[in-house]
Short mmCIF file of C-alpha atoms in Angstrom, two decimals:
data_model
loop_
_atom_site.label_atom_id
_atom_site.label_comp_id
_atom_site.label_asym_id
_atom_site.label_seq_id
_atom_site.Cartn_x
_atom_site.Cartn_y
_atom_site.Cartn_z
CA MET A 1 -1.22 -6.00 15.27
CA SER A 2 -4.10 -8.20 16.47
CA GLN A 3 -3.99 -11.96 16.06
CA THR A 4 -7.49 -12.31 15.40
CA TYR A 5 -9.39 -12.25 12.04
CA THR A 6 -12.62 -10.36 12.07
CA LYS A 7 -15.10 -11.50 9.36
CA ALA A 8 -18.09 -9.19 10.58
CA ARG A 9 -19.16 -6.29 8.45
CA ALA A 10 -17.40 -3.14 9.65
CA LYS A 11 -19.34 -0.06 11.07
CA GLY A 12 -19.77 2.64 8.45
CA MET A 13 -20.18 0.38 5.56
CA MET A 14 -23.27 0.64 3.47
CA THR A 15 -25.35 -1.36 0.92
CA LYS A 16 -26.62 0.06 -2.39
CA GLN A 17 -30.06 -0.05 -0.95
CA GLU A 18 -29.05 1.98 2.12
CA LEU A 19 -27.43 4.42 -0.04
CA GLU A 20 -30.66 4.89 -2.04
CA GLU A 21 -32.57 5.46 1.22
CA ALA A 22 -29.94 7.92 2.51
CA VAL A 23 -30.07 10.06 -0.79
CA ARG A 24 -33.91 9.99 -0.71
CA ASP A 25 -34.01 11.31 2.76
CA GLY A 26 -31.26 13.93 2.33
CA ARG A 27 -28.45 12.43 4.57
CA ILE A 28 -26.27 11.82 1.33
CA ASP A 29 -26.20 13.99 -1.57
CA THR A 30 -22.65 13.30 -3.21
CA VAL A 31 -21.47 9.83 -4.20
CA ILE A 32 -17.71 9.48 -4.92
CA VAL A 33 -16.72 6.86 -7.49
CA ALA A 34 -12.97 6.15 -7.26
CA ILE A 35 -10.32 3.88 -9.08
CA VAL A 36 -6.85 3.20 -7.84
CA ASP A 37 -4.05 4.58 -10.14
CA MET A 38 -0.77 3.11 -10.71
CA GLN A 39 0.70 5.17 -7.75
CA GLY A 40 -1.97 3.99 -5.37
CA ARG A 41 -3.88 7.32 -5.36
CA LEU A 42 -7.67 7.47 -5.72
CA MET A 43 -8.89 9.05 -8.81
CA GLY A 44 -12.56 9.65 -9.86
CA LYS A 45 -15.69 11.64 -9.92
CA ARG A 46 -18.22 13.12 -7.47
CA LEU A 47 -21.90 12.29 -8.66
CA THR A 48 -24.96 14.00 -7.39
CA GLY A 49 -27.24 12.01 -5.33
CA ASP A 50 -30.18 12.69 -7.84
CA TYR A 51 -28.01 11.29 -10.66
CA PHE A 52 -27.37 8.10 -8.83
CA LEU A 53 -31.03 7.73 -8.15
CA GLN A 54 -31.71 7.98 -11.81
CA GLY A 55 -29.50 5.06 -12.45
CA GLY A 56 -26.47 6.92 -13.25
CA LEU A 57 -24.21 4.20 -11.82
CA ASP A 58 -26.05 1.24 -13.15
CA HIS A 59 -23.20 0.46 -15.63
CA GLY A 60 -20.41 2.52 -14.07
CA THR A 61 -18.86 5.84 -15.10
CA HIS A 62 -16.42 6.58 -17.85
CA PHE A 63 -12.86 7.90 -17.36
CA CYS A 64 -10.03 8.55 -19.70
CA ASN A 65 -7.67 5.59 -19.70
CA TYR A 66 -4.61 8.00 -19.47
CA LEU A 67 -5.19 7.66 -15.68
CA LEU A 68 -3.53 4.33 -15.79
CA GLY A 69 -0.44 5.73 -17.80
CA THR A 70 0.71 8.86 -15.94
CA ASP A 71 3.77 9.55 -13.66
CA MET A 72 3.36 11.20 -10.13
CA GLU A 73 2.77 14.66 -11.83
CA MET A 74 0.01 13.24 -14.09
CA ASN A 75 2.11 13.79 -17.24
CA THR A 76 1.17 11.58 -20.30
CA PRO A 77 4.65 10.17 -21.36
CA PRO A 78 4.81 8.27 -24.74
CA GLY A 79 5.53 4.40 -24.69
CA PHE A 80 2.61 2.90 -22.96
CA ARG A 81 0.86 0.26 -24.85
CA GLU A 82 -2.61 0.54 -23.51
CA MET A 83 -2.89 4.39 -23.70
CA ASN A 84 -1.43 6.79 -26.09
CA TRP A 85 -2.15 9.49 -28.62
CA GLU A 86 -2.23 6.90 -31.52
CA GLY A 87 -5.13 5.24 -29.70
CA GLY A 88 -6.74 8.59 -28.96
CA TYR A 89 -6.81 8.25 -25.28
CA GLY A 90 -10.08 6.60 -25.02
CA ASP A 91 -12.42 5.64 -22.33
CA TRP A 92 -12.43 2.76 -19.81
CA LEU A 93 -15.35 2.08 -17.37
CA ALA A 94 -15.17 2.54 -13.67
CA ARG A 95 -17.58 -0.35 -12.50
CA PRO A 96 -18.55 0.24 -8.71
CA ASP A 97 -17.96 -2.72 -6.29
CA TRP A 98 -20.71 -1.99 -4.11
CA SER A 99 -19.20 -4.15 -1.20
CA THR A 100 -16.75 -1.25 -0.78
CA LEU A 101 -19.56 1.47 -0.39
CA ARG A 102 -18.78 3.63 2.72
CA TRP A 103 -19.86 6.76 4.48
CA ILE A 104 -17.15 9.44 4.55
CA PRO A 105 -17.80 11.27 7.83
CA TRP A 106 -15.15 14.11 7.34
CA LEU A 107 -16.94 15.12 4.22
CA ASN A 108 -20.43 16.66 4.10
CA LYS A 109 -23.33 14.30 3.00
CA THR A 110 -20.88 12.10 1.14
CA ALA A 111 -20.36 8.24 0.39
CA MET A 112 -17.73 6.69 -1.49
CA VAL A 113 -17.53 3.49 -3.64
CA LEU A 114 -14.30 1.98 -5.11
CA ALA A 115 -14.67 0.59 -8.72
CA ASP A 116 -12.97 -1.99 -10.98
CA VAL A 117 -11.60 -0.83 -14.13
CA VAL A 118 -13.27 -2.68 -16.96
CA SER A 119 -13.43 -2.61 -20.66
CA GLU A 120 -16.89 -1.12 -21.81
CA GLU A 121 -17.08 -3.52 -24.73
CA THR A 122 -16.36 -6.76 -22.93
CA GLY A 123 -16.99 -5.87 -19.26
CA GLU A 124 -13.83 -7.76 -18.62
CA LEU A 125 -11.26 -6.37 -16.09
CA ILE A 126 -8.46 -4.40 -17.53
CA ASP A 127 -5.32 -6.32 -16.68
CA ILE A 128 -3.02 -3.31 -15.80
CA ALA A 129 -5.32 -1.95 -13.22
CA PRO A 130 -4.03 -2.34 -9.62
CA ARG A 131 -7.22 -3.83 -8.27
CA SER A 132 -7.33 -6.27 -11.23
CA ILE A 133 -3.75 -7.33 -10.41
CA LEU A 134 -4.60 -8.31 -7.00
CA LYS A 135 -7.90 -9.94 -7.92
CA LYS A 136 -6.00 -12.19 -10.27
CA GLN A 137 -3.75 -13.59 -7.50
CA LEU A 138 -6.71 -13.89 -5.05
CA GLN A 139 -8.43 -16.03 -7.76
CA LYS A 140 -5.46 -18.27 -8.13
CA SER A 141 -5.34 -18.52 -4.20
CA ARG A 142 -8.99 -19.58 -4.21
CA ASN A 143 -8.32 -22.23 -6.99
CA ARG A 144 -5.73 -23.79 -4.67
CA GLY A 145 -8.00 -23.73 -1.70
CA PHE A 146 -6.59 -20.60 0.14
CA HIS A 147 -8.37 -17.74 1.68
CA VAL A 148 -5.79 -14.92 1.91
CA VAL A 149 -5.95 -12.71 5.16
CA MET A 150 -3.86 -9.54 5.29
CA ALA A 151 -3.30 -6.23 7.14
CA SER A 152 -1.35 -3.01 6.86
CA GLU A 153 0.66 -1.04 9.28
CA LEU A 154 1.27 2.49 7.98
CA GLU A 155 3.71 5.14 9.27
CA PHE A 156 3.58 8.69 8.39
CA TYR A 157 4.90 12.20 9.12
CA THR A 158 2.71 14.96 10.31
CA MET A 159 3.68 18.56 9.44
CA GLU A 160 2.53 21.78 11.27
CA GLU A 161 2.07 23.52 7.94
CA THR A 162 -0.07 22.92 4.89
CA TYR A 163 0.86 21.23 1.67
CA GLU A 164 0.59 24.68 -0.07
CA SER A 165 3.11 26.37 2.44
CA ILE A 166 5.47 23.51 1.89
CA HIS A 167 5.38 23.72 -1.88
CA ASP A 168 5.78 27.50 -1.75
CA LYS A 169 9.03 27.22 0.14
CA GLY A 170 10.48 24.55 -2.20
CA TYR A 171 9.95 21.62 0.18
CA GLU A 172 12.94 22.86 2.48
CA GLY A 173 12.85 23.51 6.25
CA LEU A 174 9.77 21.11 6.84
CA LEU A 175 8.24 21.82 10.25
CA THR A 176 7.23 18.45 11.92
CA ALA A 177 4.48 18.22 14.42
CA GLY A 178 6.91 17.35 17.18
CA ARG A 179 10.29 18.10 18.21
CA TYR A 180 11.73 14.92 19.61
CA ASN A 181 11.54 11.09 19.10
CA GLU A 182 7.94 10.04 20.03
CA ASP A 183 8.19 6.34 19.80
CA TYR A 184 5.51 5.10 22.13
CA ASN A 185 5.77 8.50 23.96
CA LEU A 186 2.44 9.35 25.16
CA LEU A 187 3.39 12.86 26.16
CA GLN A 188 4.45 13.81 22.72
CA GLY A 189 1.46 11.92 21.26
CA THR A 190 -0.82 13.96 23.23
CA LYS A 191 0.30 17.16 21.54
CA ASN A 192 -1.22 15.95 18.37
CA GLU A 193 -3.98 13.87 19.82
CA PRO A 194 -6.74 16.26 18.76
CA LEU A 195 -5.67 15.41 15.15
CA TYR A 196 -5.07 11.63 15.68
CA HIS A 197 -8.26 11.13 17.54
CA LYS A 198 -10.14 12.42 14.47
CA PHE A 199 -7.97 9.98 12.37
CA ARG A 200 -9.02 6.96 14.51
CA GLN A 201 -12.74 8.06 14.98
CA TYR A 202 -13.39 8.99 11.35
CA MET A 203 -11.68 5.96 9.98
CA THR A 204 -13.57 3.65 12.14
CA GLU A 205 -16.94 5.31 11.25
CA SER A 206 -16.18 5.03 7.57
CA GLY A 207 -15.70 1.13 7.72
CA ILE A 208 -11.82 1.27 8.12
CA PRO A 209 -11.32 -0.22 11.63
CA VAL A 210 -8.27 0.96 13.44
CA GLU A 211 -6.56 -1.20 16.14
CA SER A 212 -4.32 1.62 17.58
CA SER A 213 -2.04 4.58 16.84
CA LYS A 214 1.21 5.37 18.40
CA GLY A 215 4.19 7.65 18.16
CA GLU A 216 7.03 6.39 15.85
CA ALA A 217 10.79 6.73 15.97
CA CYS A 218 11.22 10.29 14.88
CA ALA A 219 9.73 13.78 15.39
CA GLY A 220 6.28 14.21 13.97
CA GLN A 221 6.10 10.43 12.88
CA HIS A 222 3.22 8.41 13.77
CA GLU A 223 1.99 4.78 13.05
CA VAL A 224 -1.62 3.36 12.67
CA ASN A 225 -2.54 -0.31 12.58
CA LEU A 226 -5.45 -1.31 10.43
CA VAL A 227 -7.57 -4.49 11.42
CA TYR A 228 -6.88 -7.74 9.80
CA ALA A 229 -9.29 -8.79 7.00
CA ASP A 230 -9.29 -10.56 3.64
CA ALA A 231 -6.70 -9.23 1.32
CA LEU A 232 -8.99 -7.26 -1.11
CA THR A 233 -10.77 -5.50 1.78
CA SER A 234 -7.34 -4.75 3.50
CA ALA A 235 -6.03 -3.27 0.15
CA ASP A 236 -9.30 -1.31 -0.16
CA ARG A 237 -9.01 0.12 3.34
CA HIS A 238 -5.30 0.98 2.96
CA VAL A 239 -5.86 3.36 0.05
CA SER A 240 -8.99 4.84 1.51
CA PHE A 241 -7.15 5.34 4.83
CA LYS A 242 -4.23 7.20 3.23
CA HIS A 243 -6.53 9.33 1.06
CA GLY A 244 -8.69 10.20 4.15
CA LEU A 245 -5.82 11.19 6.28
CA LYS A 246 -4.55 13.65 3.77
CA GLU A 247 -8.20 15.02 3.50
CA ILE A 248 -8.67 15.25 7.18
CA SER A 249 -5.06 17.03 7.65
CA ILE A 250 -5.99 19.50 4.99
CA GLN A 251 -9.18 20.46 6.74
CA GLU A 252 -7.20 20.83 10.07
CA GLY A 253 -4.31 22.82 8.49
CA TYR A 254 -1.72 20.05 8.57
CA ALA A 255 0.02 18.11 6.00
CA ILE A 256 0.60 14.29 6.01
CA THR A 257 3.29 12.67 4.10
CA PHE A 258 3.64 8.78 3.28
CA MET A 259 7.12 9.23 1.68
CA ALA A 260 9.45 6.38 2.33
CA LYS A 261 12.24 8.84 3.37
CA PRO A 262 11.29 12.47 3.66
CA ASP A 263 14.61 13.64 5.06
CA HIS A 264 17.89 11.79 5.05
CA GLN A 265 18.31 12.49 8.80
CA TRP A 266 14.75 11.07 9.64
CA THR A 267 13.61 7.62 10.41
CA GLY A 268 11.93 6.11 7.13
CA SER A 269 8.35 5.35 7.08
CA SER A 270 7.26 1.83 6.79
CA GLY A 271 4.12 0.09 5.47
CA HIS A 272 4.60 -3.37 6.79
CA ILE A 273 2.28 -6.15 5.40
CA HIS A 274 0.96 -9.03 7.54
CA ILE A 275 -0.34 -12.20 5.80
CA SER A 276 -1.53 -15.57 6.50
CA LEU A 277 -3.42 -18.26 4.35
CA TRP A 278 -6.84 -19.69 5.75
CA ASP A 279 -9.06 -22.54 4.57
CA PRO A 280 -11.91 -21.77 2.35
CA ASP A 281 -14.34 -21.91 5.38
CA LYS A 282 -12.21 -19.05 6.92
CA THR A 283 -11.90 -21.02 10.26
CA ASN A 284 -8.35 -22.25 10.29
CA ASN A 285 -5.10 -20.53 9.77
CA LEU A 286 -3.19 -22.85 7.48
CA PHE A 287 0.25 -21.53 8.55
CA TYR A 288 -0.14 -23.13 11.82
CA ASP A 289 0.92 -26.66 12.67
CA PRO A 290 1.30 -27.50 16.37
CA THR A 291 3.45 -30.44 15.52
CA ALA A 292 6.04 -28.65 13.36
CA GLU A 293 9.14 -26.85 14.14
CA ASN A 294 8.34 -23.25 14.98
CA ARG A 295 4.77 -24.24 14.57
CA MET A 296 5.18 -23.47 11.02
CA SER A 297 3.28 -25.60 8.63
CA GLU A 298 4.64 -27.01 5.43
CA THR A 299 2.30 -24.49 3.63
CA MET A 300 3.86 -21.61 5.58
CA ARG A 301 7.31 -22.72 4.99
CA HIS A 302 7.02 -22.97 1.22
CA PHE A 303 5.07 -19.74 1.11
CA LEU A 304 8.04 -18.12 2.97
CA GLY A 305 10.56 -19.77 0.73
CA GLY A 306 8.79 -18.19 -2.40
CA VAL A 307 8.45 -14.78 -1.01
CA MET A 308 12.23 -14.77 0.01
CA LYS A 309 13.39 -16.19 -3.22
CA TYR A 310 11.38 -13.63 -5.38
CA THR A 311 11.50 -10.43 -3.23
CA ARG A 312 14.23 -8.95 -5.35
CA ASP A 313 12.28 -9.77 -8.45
CA PHE A 314 9.28 -7.87 -7.18
CA SER A 315 11.10 -4.98 -5.51
CA LEU A 316 9.21 -2.51 -7.80
CA CYS A 317 6.03 -3.49 -6.02
CA PHE A 318 7.61 -3.27 -2.53
CA ALA A 319 9.73 -0.18 -3.17
CA PRO A 320 8.13 1.67 -6.08
CA ASN A 321 9.93 5.03 -6.17
CA VAL A 322 13.50 6.61 -6.33
CA ASN A 323 13.04 7.58 -2.89
CA SER A 324 11.98 4.27 -1.63
CA TYR A 325 15.55 3.02 -1.70
CA LYS A 326 16.76 5.72 0.69
CA ARG A 327 14.94 4.11 3.44
CA PHE A 328 17.01 0.88 3.47
CA ALA A 329 19.89 1.79 5.74
CA LEU A 330 21.96 -0.04 8.37
CA GLU A 331 20.56 0.11 11.79
CA SER A 332 17.58 2.29 10.81
CA TRP A 333 14.69 0.14 11.57
CA ALA A 334 14.28 -0.66 7.92
CA PRO A 335 15.85 -3.90 6.79
CA VAL A 336 18.50 -4.44 4.27
CA HIS A 337 18.85 -8.26 3.93
CA ILE A 338 16.18 -10.72 2.70
CA VAL A 339 16.25 -12.99 5.84
CA TRP A 340 13.58 -14.45 8.10
CA SER A 341 13.51 -14.41 11.94
CA ARG A 342 11.12 -14.93 14.66
CA ASP A 343 10.07 -11.63 16.21
CA ASN A 344 13.38 -9.87 15.03
CA ARG A 345 12.84 -6.30 13.82
CA SER A 346 16.28 -6.31 11.98
CA ALA A 347 15.08 -9.00 9.53
CA GLY A 348 13.30 -8.32 6.19
CA ILE A 349 10.79 -11.08 7.04
CA ARG A 350 9.45 -11.37 10.50
CA ILE A 351 7.46 -14.31 11.93
CA VAL A 352 5.09 -13.17 14.60
CA GLY A 353 2.04 -14.44 16.31
CA ASP A 354 1.00 -17.99 17.30
CA LYS A 355 -1.86 -20.44 16.56
CA GLN A 356 -4.53 -18.75 14.74
CA GLY A 357 -2.57 -15.52 14.72
CA LEU A 358 0.63 -17.07 13.31
CA ARG A 359 1.65 -15.01 10.24
CA ILE A 360 4.34 -13.48 8.06
CA GLU A 361 5.35 -9.82 8.46
CA ASN A 362 7.04 -8.18 5.51
CA ARG A 363 9.06 -5.31 6.90
CA ILE A 364 10.62 -4.58 3.63
CA THR A 365 7.55 -2.56 2.23
CA GLY A 366 7.55 1.17 2.77
CA ALA A 367 4.68 3.53 3.48
CA ASP A 368 4.70 4.63 -0.19
CA ILE A 369 3.52 1.26 -1.69
CA ASN A 370 0.70 0.68 -3.76
CA PRO A 371 -0.95 -1.98 -1.67
CA TYR A 372 -2.64 -3.85 -4.57
CA LEU A 373 0.64 -4.33 -6.17
CA ALA A 374 2.59 -5.13 -3.04
CA TYR A 375 -0.16 -7.58 -1.80
CA ALA A 376 -0.31 -9.12 -5.37
CA ALA A 377 3.41 -9.58 -5.43
CA MET A 378 3.60 -11.21 -2.00
CA ILE A 379 0.64 -13.49 -2.78
CA GLY A 380 2.01 -14.54 -6.17
CA ALA A 381 5.56 -15.15 -4.87
CA GLY A 382 4.22 -17.18 -2.04
CA LEU A 383 1.93 -19.42 -4.08
CA GLU A 384 4.96 -19.86 -6.38
CA GLY A 385 6.87 -21.14 -3.39
CA ILE A 386 4.07 -23.63 -2.54
CA GLU A 387 3.94 -24.84 -6.04
CA GLN A 388 7.69 -25.28 -6.20
CA LYS A 389 7.89 -26.60 -2.61
CA ILE A 390 10.72 -23.95 -2.00
CA GLU A 391 12.29 -24.32 1.36
CA PRO A 392 13.26 -20.98 2.90
CA GLU A 393 16.95 -20.73 4.16
CA GLU A 394 17.70 -21.30 7.83
CA GLU A 395 16.32 -18.81 10.24
CA LEU A 396 18.44 -15.77 10.92
CA LYS A 397 19.64 -15.55 14.64
CA GLY A 398 20.90 -12.32 15.89
CA ASN A 399 21.59 -8.99 14.13
CA ALA A 400 20.31 -9.28 10.55
CA TYR A 401 22.19 -6.12 9.64
CA GLU A 402 25.51 -8.18 10.03
CA SER A 403 24.00 -10.99 7.98
CA ASN A 404 26.95 -11.48 5.37
CA GLY A 405 26.16 -13.55 2.29
CA SER A 406 22.39 -13.20 2.39
CA LEU A 407 20.49 -11.81 -0.40
CA ARG A 408 20.24 -7.99 -0.10
CA ILE A 409 17.32 -5.72 -1.02
CA PRO A 410 18.22 -3.73 -4.11
CA LYS A 411 19.98 -0.55 -3.32
CA SER A 412 18.41 1.62 -5.95
CA LEU A 413 15.50 1.97 -8.19
CA TYR A 414 18.02 1.17 -11.16
CA GLU A 415 18.83 -2.21 -9.56
CA ALA A 416 15.23 -2.97 -8.88
CA ILE A 417 14.28 -2.31 -12.52
CA ASP A 418 17.06 -4.69 -13.59
CA CYS A 419 15.72 -7.48 -11.16
CA TRP A 420 12.18 -6.87 -12.51
CA GLU A 421 13.17 -7.15 -16.25
CA GLU A 422 15.50 -10.05 -15.90
CA SER A 423 12.87 -12.08 -13.82
CA ASP A 424 10.88 -14.73 -15.52
CA ALA A 425 8.69 -15.11 -12.38
CA VAL A 426 7.40 -11.50 -12.76
CA LYS A 427 6.00 -12.31 -16.19
CA LYS A 428 4.74 -15.71 -15.05
CA ILE A 429 3.04 -14.54 -11.94
CA LEU A 430 1.67 -11.18 -13.04
CA GLY A 431 1.55 -11.55 -16.83
CA GLU A 432 3.62 -9.98 -19.70
CA SER A 433 1.34 -6.85 -20.11
CA VAL A 434 1.62 -5.87 -16.39
CA ALA A 435 5.38 -6.75 -16.40
CA TYR A 436 5.90 -4.29 -19.19
CA HIS A 437 3.57 -1.59 -18.07
CA TYR A 438 5.00 -1.19 -14.49
CA GLY A 439 8.62 -1.85 -15.62
CA TYR A 440 8.26 1.09 -18.15
CA ALA A 441 6.66 3.27 -15.58
CA ALA A 442 9.65 2.70 -13.23
CA LYS A 443 12.03 3.54 -16.06
CA LEU A 444 10.14 6.81 -16.48
CA GLU A 445 10.37 7.65 -12.97
CA GLN A 446 14.13 7.01 -12.79
CA GLN A 447 14.56 9.17 -16.06
CA ALA A 448 12.63 12.10 -14.52
CA TYR A 449 14.86 11.97 -11.37
CA ASP A 450 18.12 11.85 -13.36
CA ALA A 451 17.13 14.93 -15.34
CA VAL A 452 16.80 17.12 -12.22
CA VAL A 453 19.56 19.03 -10.58
CA THR A 454 19.03 18.89 -6.86
CA THR A 455 19.73 21.32 -4.00
CA TRP A 456 22.44 18.78 -2.59
CA GLU A 457 24.31 19.08 -5.97
CA ARG A 458 24.22 22.85 -5.99
CA ALA A 459 25.46 23.03 -2.34
CA ARG A 460 28.22 20.44 -2.94
CA TYR A 461 29.59 21.55 -6.34
CA PHE A 462 28.50 25.23 -6.94
CA GLU A 463 31.57 26.71 -5.25
CA GLN A 464 33.91 23.89 -4.83
CA GLY A 465 33.56 22.13 -8.08
#
């Protein structure tokens, strides 16, 4: 991960005027308008270029509000306050944020713009929408004189088969695009380089700058590092990147998964988050103090203290699914304890970089996060630490897996739900409506899992039970 903060406009981004010109001369004929749902997926519409030129996006485009009240399978369970049959499942408005407009090189003559979810009556942001949640924390940061800079590292598995073939055989016997651990292994990486080269090239061409890609610690596992940027831009890039990789893999006859733990014998896939606070002019990293111990400023110490104190409270944002908690295992490269350490990959919170590149790396987050929620939780907890002047515990020296007495990451979604519901900080930082909405969604996910009889159960109990 680079230690520099790039503020220039990324290649592949477009202005609204440039889109109009591209539509008129035939280079673009389709405009995708996308919102981000609770699970971090892109949902939206494909509009014709002609409709766009006629002013079809001047006020945004409508969508059914149920899109922010579904489970992973797009069911519409009862119990959500903002969307239900009693309310008729009405419309909200997707209002394009034209600063996110990008060319999509892997789709024919297509551009995409991300949208905020707003009320058509008032034009105000809908509180429970993921992008709104992050924007609220960024406004708090600006009010306190902080500019938040973040980046994501994303790990994933590549399969030598399609989503359809995997589905048809019941998600058993998955064929990874590799046969041995390929962590930094250039020979194994070369075998899939035709695909990974497309990933890096297309992402950069669409305004999602990639630093590097490398093999990860299991067969078929790979990692891509995205370039540091302001927090909202990084979250936008994160979801666009995940969506784009899946689309490209479909075109090439592969399948990509960002599951935290696709198989109990495989290394989990992480989604590490890097963060630092800068001054409003975006010239100085406020985490760095050359006179302080470890070069960590008071602002950084207190931010770190808040993140550590409230990590258990916000675990639903850092590990959102039942499967997420299978990743946290001893000596698995995923942490189990909420401790911090300098350049120590066994710790949940790792301090890396120096001077302008000094930053906090959250290693707890998995590849299955919704980045808007995870970013917002980390920012909100850190700001609370600054406000309360929370000092972090002493730096962990040595093997964090053996850190007896330290706070532990919740072991299950059940435990994370309890932490969420018992937390005053979640309600204070995110708001009561957001706390209810995402807590209720987590309960529904747990209930759905509990109702299913698994292959593991049949194999264990069918004959012997």
